[in-house]
CSV table of C-alpha atoms in Angstrom, one decimal:
chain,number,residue,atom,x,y,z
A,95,UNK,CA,-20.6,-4.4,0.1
A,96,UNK,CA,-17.5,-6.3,-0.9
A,97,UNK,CA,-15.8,-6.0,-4.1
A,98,UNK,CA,-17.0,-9.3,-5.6
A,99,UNK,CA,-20.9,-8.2,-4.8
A,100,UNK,CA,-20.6,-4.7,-6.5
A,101,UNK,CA,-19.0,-6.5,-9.6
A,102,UNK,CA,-21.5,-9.8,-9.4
A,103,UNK,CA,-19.0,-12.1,-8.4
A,104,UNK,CA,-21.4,-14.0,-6.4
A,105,UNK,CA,-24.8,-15.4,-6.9
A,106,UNK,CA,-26.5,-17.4,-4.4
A,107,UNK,CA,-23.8,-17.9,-2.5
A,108,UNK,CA,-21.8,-19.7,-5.1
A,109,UNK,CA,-18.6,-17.9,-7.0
A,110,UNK,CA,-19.3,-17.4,-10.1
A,111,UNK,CA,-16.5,-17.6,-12.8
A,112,UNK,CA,-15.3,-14.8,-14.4
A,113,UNK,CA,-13.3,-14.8,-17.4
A,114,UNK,CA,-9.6,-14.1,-16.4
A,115,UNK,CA,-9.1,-10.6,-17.2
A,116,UNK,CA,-12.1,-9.7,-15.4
A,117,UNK,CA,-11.1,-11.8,-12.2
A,118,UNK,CA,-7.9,-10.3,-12.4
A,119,UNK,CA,-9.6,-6.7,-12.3
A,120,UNK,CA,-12.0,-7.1,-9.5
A,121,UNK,CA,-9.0,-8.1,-7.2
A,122,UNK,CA,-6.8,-5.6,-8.0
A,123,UNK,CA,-9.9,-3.1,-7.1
A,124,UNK,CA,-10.0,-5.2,-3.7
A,125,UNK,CA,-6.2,-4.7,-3.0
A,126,UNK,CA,-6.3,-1.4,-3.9
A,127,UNK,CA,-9.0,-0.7,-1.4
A,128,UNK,CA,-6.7,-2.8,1.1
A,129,UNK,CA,-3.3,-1.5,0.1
A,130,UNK,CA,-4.8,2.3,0.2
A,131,UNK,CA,-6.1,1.7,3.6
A,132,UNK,CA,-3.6,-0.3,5.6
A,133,UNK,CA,-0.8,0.5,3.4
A,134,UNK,CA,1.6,-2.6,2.7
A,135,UNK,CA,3.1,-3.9,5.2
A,136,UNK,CA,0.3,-3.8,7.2
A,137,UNK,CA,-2.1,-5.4,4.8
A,138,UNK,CA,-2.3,-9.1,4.3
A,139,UNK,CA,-3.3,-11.7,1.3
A,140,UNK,CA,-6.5,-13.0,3.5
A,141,UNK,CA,-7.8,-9.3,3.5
A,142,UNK,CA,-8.2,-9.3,-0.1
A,143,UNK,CA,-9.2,-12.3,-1.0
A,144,UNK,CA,-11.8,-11.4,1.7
A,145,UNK,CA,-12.5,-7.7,0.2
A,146,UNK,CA,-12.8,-9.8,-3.3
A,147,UNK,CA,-15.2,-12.7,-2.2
A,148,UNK,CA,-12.5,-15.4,-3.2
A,149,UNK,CA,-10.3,-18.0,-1.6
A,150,UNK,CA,-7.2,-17.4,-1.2
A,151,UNK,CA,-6.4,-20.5,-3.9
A,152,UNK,CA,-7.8,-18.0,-6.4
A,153,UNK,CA,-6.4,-14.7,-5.5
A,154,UNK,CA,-2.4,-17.2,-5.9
A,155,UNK,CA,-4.0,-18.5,-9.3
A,156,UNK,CA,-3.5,-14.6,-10.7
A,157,UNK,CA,-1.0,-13.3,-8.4
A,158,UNK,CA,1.9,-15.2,-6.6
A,159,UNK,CA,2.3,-13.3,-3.8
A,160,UNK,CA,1.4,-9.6,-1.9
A,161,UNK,CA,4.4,-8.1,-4.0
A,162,UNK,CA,3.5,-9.1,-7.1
A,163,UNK,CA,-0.2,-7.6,-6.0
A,164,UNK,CA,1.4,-4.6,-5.4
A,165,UNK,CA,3.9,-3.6,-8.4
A,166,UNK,CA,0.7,-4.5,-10.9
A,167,UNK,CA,-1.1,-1.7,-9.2
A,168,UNK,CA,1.9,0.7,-9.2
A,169,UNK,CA,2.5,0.1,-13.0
A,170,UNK,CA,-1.2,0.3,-13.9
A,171,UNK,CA,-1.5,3.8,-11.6
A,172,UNK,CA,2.3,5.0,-12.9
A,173,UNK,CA,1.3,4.3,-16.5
A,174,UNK,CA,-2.4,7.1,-16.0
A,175,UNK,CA,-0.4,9.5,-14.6
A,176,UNK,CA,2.6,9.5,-17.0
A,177,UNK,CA,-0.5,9.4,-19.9
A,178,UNK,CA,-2.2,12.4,-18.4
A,179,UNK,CA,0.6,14.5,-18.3
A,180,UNK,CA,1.9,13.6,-21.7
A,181,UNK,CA,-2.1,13.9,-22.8
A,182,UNK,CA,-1.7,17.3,-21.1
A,183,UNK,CA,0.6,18.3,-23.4
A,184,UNK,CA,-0.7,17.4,-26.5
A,185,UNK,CA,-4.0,18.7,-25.7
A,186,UNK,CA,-3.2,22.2,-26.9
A,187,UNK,CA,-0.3,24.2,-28.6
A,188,UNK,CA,-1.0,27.0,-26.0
A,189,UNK,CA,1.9,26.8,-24.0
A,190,UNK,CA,0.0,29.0,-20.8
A,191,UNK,CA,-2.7,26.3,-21.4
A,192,UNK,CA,-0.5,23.5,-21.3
A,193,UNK,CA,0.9,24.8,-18.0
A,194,UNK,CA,-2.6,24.5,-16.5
A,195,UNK,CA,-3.4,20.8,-17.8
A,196,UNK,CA,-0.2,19.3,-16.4
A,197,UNK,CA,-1.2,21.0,-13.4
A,198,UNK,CA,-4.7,19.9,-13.4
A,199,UNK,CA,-3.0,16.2,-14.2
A,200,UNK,CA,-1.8,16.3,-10.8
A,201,UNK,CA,-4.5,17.7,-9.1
A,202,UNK,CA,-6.9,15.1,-10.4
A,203,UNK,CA,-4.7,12.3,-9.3
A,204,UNK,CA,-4.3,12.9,-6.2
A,205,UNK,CA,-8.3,14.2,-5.9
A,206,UNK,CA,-9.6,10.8,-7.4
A,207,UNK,CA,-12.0,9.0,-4.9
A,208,UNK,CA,-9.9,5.7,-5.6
A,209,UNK,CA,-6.6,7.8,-3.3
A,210,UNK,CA,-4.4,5.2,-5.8
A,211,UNK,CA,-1.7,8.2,-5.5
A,212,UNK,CA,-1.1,6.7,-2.3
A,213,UNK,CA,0.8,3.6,-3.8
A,214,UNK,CA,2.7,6.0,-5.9
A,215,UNK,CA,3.5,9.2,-4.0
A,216,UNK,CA,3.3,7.4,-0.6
A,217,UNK,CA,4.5,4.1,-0.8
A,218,UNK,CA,5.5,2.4,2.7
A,219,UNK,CA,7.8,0.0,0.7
A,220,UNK,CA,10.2,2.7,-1.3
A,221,UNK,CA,13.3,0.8,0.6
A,222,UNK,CA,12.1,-2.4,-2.1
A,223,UNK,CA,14.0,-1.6,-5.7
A,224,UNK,CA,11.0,-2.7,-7.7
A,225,UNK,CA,9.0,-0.1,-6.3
A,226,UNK,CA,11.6,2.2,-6.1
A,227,UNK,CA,11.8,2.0,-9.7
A,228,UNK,CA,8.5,2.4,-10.8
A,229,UNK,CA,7.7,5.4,-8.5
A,230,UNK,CA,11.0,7.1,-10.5
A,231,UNK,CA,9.7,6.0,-13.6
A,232,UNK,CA,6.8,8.1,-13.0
A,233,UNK,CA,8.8,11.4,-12.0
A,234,UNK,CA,11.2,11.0,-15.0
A,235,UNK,CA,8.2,9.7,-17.4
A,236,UNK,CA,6.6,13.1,-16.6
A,237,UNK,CA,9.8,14.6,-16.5
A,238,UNK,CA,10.4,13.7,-19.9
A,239,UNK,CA,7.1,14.9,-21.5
A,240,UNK,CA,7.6,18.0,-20.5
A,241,UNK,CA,11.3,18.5,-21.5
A,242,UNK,CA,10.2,17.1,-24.7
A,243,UNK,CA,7.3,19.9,-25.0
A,244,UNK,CA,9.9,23.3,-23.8
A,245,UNK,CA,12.7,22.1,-26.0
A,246,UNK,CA,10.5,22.0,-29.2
A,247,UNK,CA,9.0,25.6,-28.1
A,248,UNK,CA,11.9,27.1,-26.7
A,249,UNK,CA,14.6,25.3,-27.9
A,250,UNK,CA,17.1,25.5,-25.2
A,251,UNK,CA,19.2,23.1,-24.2
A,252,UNK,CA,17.8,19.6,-22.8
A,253,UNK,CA,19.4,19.9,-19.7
A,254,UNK,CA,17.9,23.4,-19.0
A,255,UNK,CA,14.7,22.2,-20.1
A,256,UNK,CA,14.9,19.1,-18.0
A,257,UNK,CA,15.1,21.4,-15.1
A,258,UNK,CA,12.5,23.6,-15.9
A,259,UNK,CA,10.3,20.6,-16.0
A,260,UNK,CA,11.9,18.6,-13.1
A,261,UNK,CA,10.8,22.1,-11.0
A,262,UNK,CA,7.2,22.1,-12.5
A,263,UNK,CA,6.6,18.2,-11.7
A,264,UNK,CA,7.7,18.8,-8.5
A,265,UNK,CA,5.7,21.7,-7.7
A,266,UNK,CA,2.9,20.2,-9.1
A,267,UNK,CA,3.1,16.8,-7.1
A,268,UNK,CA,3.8,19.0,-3.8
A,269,UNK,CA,1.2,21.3,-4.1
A,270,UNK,CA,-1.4,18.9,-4.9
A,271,UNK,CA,-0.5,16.7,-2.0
A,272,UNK,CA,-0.5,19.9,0.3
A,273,UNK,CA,-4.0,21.0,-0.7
A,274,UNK,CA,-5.5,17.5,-0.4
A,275,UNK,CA,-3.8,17.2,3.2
A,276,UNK,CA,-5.2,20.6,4.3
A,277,UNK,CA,-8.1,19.0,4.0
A,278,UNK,CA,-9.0,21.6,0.3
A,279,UNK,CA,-9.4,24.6,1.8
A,280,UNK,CA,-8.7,26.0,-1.4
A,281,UNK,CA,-11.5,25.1,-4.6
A,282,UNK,CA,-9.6,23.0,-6.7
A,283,UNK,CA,-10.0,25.1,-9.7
A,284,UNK,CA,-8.6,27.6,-8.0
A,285,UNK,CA,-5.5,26.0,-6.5
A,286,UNK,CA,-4.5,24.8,-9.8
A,287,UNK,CA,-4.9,28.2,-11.1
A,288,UNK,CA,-2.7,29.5,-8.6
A,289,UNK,CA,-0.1,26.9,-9.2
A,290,UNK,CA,-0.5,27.8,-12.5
A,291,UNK,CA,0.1,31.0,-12.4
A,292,UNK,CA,3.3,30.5,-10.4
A,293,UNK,CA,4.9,28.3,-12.6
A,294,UNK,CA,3.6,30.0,-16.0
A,295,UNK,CA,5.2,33.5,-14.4
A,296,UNK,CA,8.7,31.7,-14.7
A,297,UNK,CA,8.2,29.6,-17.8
A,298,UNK,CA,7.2,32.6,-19.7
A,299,UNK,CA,10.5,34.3,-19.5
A,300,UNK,CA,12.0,31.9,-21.8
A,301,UNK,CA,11.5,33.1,-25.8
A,302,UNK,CA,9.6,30.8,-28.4
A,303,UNK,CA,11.6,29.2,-31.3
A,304,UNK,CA,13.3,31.9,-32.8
A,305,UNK,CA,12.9,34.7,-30.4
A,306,UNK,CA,15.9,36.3,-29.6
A,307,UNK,CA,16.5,36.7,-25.6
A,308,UNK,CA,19.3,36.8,-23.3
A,309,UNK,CA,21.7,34.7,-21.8
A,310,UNK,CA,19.9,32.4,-19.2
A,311,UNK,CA,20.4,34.4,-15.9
A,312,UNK,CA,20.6,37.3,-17.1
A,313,UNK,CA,17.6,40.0,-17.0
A,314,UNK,CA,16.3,40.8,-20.6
């Protein structure tokens, strides 16, 4: 069933008209499903407009070409997971606890049925700037909620806690990716409490606001 029949796009045979923002909607469902599955360069303007149920005419009416397609997916997708993790850390002043919902942010990306982390972690088209900079935007948006979280815990200094955040984004992103590729051997709720633990183990050495400790690098 096509996009524009599971949304009632079409009755009788006849497009029916949708109000703009819902038009807009049901095709970029359709080129996700297109983008996902033939990636970019490989996908073209009639396969959505045919995934959608609508000319072509239409499908230019809201979107002026493939590329333009494209970066409005990436920046809806980059936006949910930037908001999840910075949700993730606002959900709790447990610090172990906020550990486990950044990693669970990742893990229920890349799990969702939509596979939308494609465009993001994926991309076939990194080599084009305006993707380029929206899939950094996403690293250093998550990046940045995290810094934000150790430095008002911890207080050391941003650029230590950038790194301790650029290592648990990355670790998070990697292993999610790896346990989805392997095809989830492992339950998810017990991968992500595995990655939690891992990263928790090394997070937990730093001292809260206050807390005396020593230098960094040194054993306490």
């Amino acid at each position: 069933m096509t996009a524009a029949a599971e949304n009632g796009a079409q009755t009788a045979g006849r497009p029916t008209r949708l109000p703009r923002s819902a038009r807009r909607k049901q095709l970029l469902a359709a080129a996700q499903e297109v983008f996902v599955a033939q990636g970019y360069h490989s996908a073209a303007m009639d396969d959505i407009a045919e995934r959608a149920g609508v000319s072509k005419p239409v499908l230019y009416q809201h979107f002026p070409g493939k590329l333009e397609l494209y970066l409005a997916l990436l920046d809806t997708h980059a936006d949910a997971i930037v908001a999840s993790v910075r949700d993730a850390m606002a959900s709790t002043t447990d610090n172990k606890e906020r550990v486990s919902a950044a990693v669970r942010a990742y893990f229920d990306f890349v799990d969702h049925k939509s596979e939308a982390f494609r465009l993001v972690f994926e991309s076939d088209l990194r080599n084009e700037p305006a993707v380029r900079e929206r899939v950094e935007r996403v690293e250093q948006g998550c990046i940045a909620a995290i810094t934000d979280t150790i430095i008002s815990t911890t207080g050391v200094h941003r650029a230590r806690a950038e790194l301790l955040a650029s290592g648990l984004v990355g670790a998070a992103e990697t292993a999610a990716q790896f346990w989805l590729a392997a095809g989830r051997q492992v339950p998810k709720s017990e991968a992500e409490a595995l990655l939690a633990a891992l990263t928790w183990r090394g997070i937990a050495s730093f001292p809260l606001q206050g807390e005396s400790a020593p230098p960094l690098g040194e054993s306490a």
